[in-house]
Tab-separated table of C-alpha atoms in Angstrom:
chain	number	residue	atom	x	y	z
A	4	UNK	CA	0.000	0.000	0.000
A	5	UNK	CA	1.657	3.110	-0.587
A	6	UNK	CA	0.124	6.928	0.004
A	7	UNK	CA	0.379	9.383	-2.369
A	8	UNK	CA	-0.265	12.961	-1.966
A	9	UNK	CA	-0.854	16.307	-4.257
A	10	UNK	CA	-0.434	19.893	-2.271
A	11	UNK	CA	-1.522	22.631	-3.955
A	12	UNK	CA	-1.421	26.298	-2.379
A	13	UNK	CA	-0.820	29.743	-2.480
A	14	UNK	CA	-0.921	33.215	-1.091
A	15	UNK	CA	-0.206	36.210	-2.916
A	16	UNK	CA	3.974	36.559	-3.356
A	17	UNK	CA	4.314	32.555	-3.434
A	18	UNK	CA	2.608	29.507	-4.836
A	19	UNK	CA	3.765	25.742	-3.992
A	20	UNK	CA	2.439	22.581	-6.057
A	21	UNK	CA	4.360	19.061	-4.846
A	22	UNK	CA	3.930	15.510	-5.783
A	23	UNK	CA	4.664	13.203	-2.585
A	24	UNK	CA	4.585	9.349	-2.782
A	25	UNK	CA	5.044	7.657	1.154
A	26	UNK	CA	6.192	11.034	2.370
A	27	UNK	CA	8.885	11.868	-0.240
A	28	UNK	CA	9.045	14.216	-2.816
A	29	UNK	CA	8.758	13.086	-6.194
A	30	UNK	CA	8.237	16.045	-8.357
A	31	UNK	CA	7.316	20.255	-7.632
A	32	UNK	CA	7.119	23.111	-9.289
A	33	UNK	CA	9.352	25.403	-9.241
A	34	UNK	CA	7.986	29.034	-9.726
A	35	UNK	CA	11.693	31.090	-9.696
A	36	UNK	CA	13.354	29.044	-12.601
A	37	UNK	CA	9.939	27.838	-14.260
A	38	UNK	CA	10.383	24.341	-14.402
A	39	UNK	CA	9.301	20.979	-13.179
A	40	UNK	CA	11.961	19.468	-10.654
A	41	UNK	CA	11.390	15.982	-9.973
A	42	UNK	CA	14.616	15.562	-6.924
A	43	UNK	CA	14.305	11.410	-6.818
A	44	UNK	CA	17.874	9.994	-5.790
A	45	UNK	CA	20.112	8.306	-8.286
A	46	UNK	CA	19.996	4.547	-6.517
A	47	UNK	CA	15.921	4.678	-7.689
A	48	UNK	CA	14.256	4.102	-10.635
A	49	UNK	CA	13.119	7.321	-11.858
A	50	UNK	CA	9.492	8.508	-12.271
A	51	UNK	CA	8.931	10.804	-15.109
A	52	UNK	CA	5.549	12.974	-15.030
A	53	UNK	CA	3.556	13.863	-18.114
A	54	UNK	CA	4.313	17.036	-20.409
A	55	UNK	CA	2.906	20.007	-19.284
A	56	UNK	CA	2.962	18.626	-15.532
A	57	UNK	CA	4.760	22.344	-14.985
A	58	UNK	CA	2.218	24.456	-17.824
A	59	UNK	CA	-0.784	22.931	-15.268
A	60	UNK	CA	0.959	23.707	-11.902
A	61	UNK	CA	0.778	27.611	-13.224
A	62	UNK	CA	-3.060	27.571	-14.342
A	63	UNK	CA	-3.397	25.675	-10.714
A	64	UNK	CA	-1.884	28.947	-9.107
A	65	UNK	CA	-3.868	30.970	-11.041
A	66	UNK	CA	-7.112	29.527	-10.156
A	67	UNK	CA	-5.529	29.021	-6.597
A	68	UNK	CA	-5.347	33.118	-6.417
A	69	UNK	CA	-8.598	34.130	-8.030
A	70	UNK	CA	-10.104	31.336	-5.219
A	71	UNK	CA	-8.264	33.224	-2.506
A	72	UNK	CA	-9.392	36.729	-3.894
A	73	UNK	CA	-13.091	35.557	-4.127
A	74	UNK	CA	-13.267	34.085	-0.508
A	75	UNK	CA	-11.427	37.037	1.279
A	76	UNK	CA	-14.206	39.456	-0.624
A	77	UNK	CA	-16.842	36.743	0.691
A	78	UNK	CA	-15.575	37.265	4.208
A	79	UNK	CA	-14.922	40.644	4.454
A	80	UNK	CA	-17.935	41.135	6.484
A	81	UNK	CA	-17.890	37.963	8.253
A	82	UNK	CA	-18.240	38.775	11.576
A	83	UNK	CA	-16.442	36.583	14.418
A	84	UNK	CA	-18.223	35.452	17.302
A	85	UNK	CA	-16.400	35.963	20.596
């Protein structure tokens, strides 16, 4: 059985999108030199991900950052409850 995980999030001055398979890192994005960096050791065989795994990490931050605009104009009323 093995657990793999996809974490997508951002704010607005930085965006992170990993792949994680058993609690290592298989592949992220990496927003500074716009690329895909997949860090596996050399003793593994190496997973490859799809074309355009980087191209889909950007529209992901995109969407990520209109989501985040939309909620904090949703709950700029909100009121909190003591």
């Amino acid at each position: 059985l093995h657990v793999d995980r996809q974490v997508i999030g951002c704010s607005d001055h930085d965006g992170e999108q990993a792949y994680n398979l058993d609690g290592e890192e298989m592949w992220f994005a990496d927003f500074i030199k716009k690329e895909g960096v997949e860090p596996q050791p050399p003793f593994i065989d190496h997973m490859t991900y799809r074309d355009g795994a980087y191209q889909r990490a950007e529209a992901n931050q995109q969407a990520c950052k209109t989501s985040l605009d939309v909620l904090r104009t949703a709950m700029k009323d909100f009121k909190i409850e003591d």
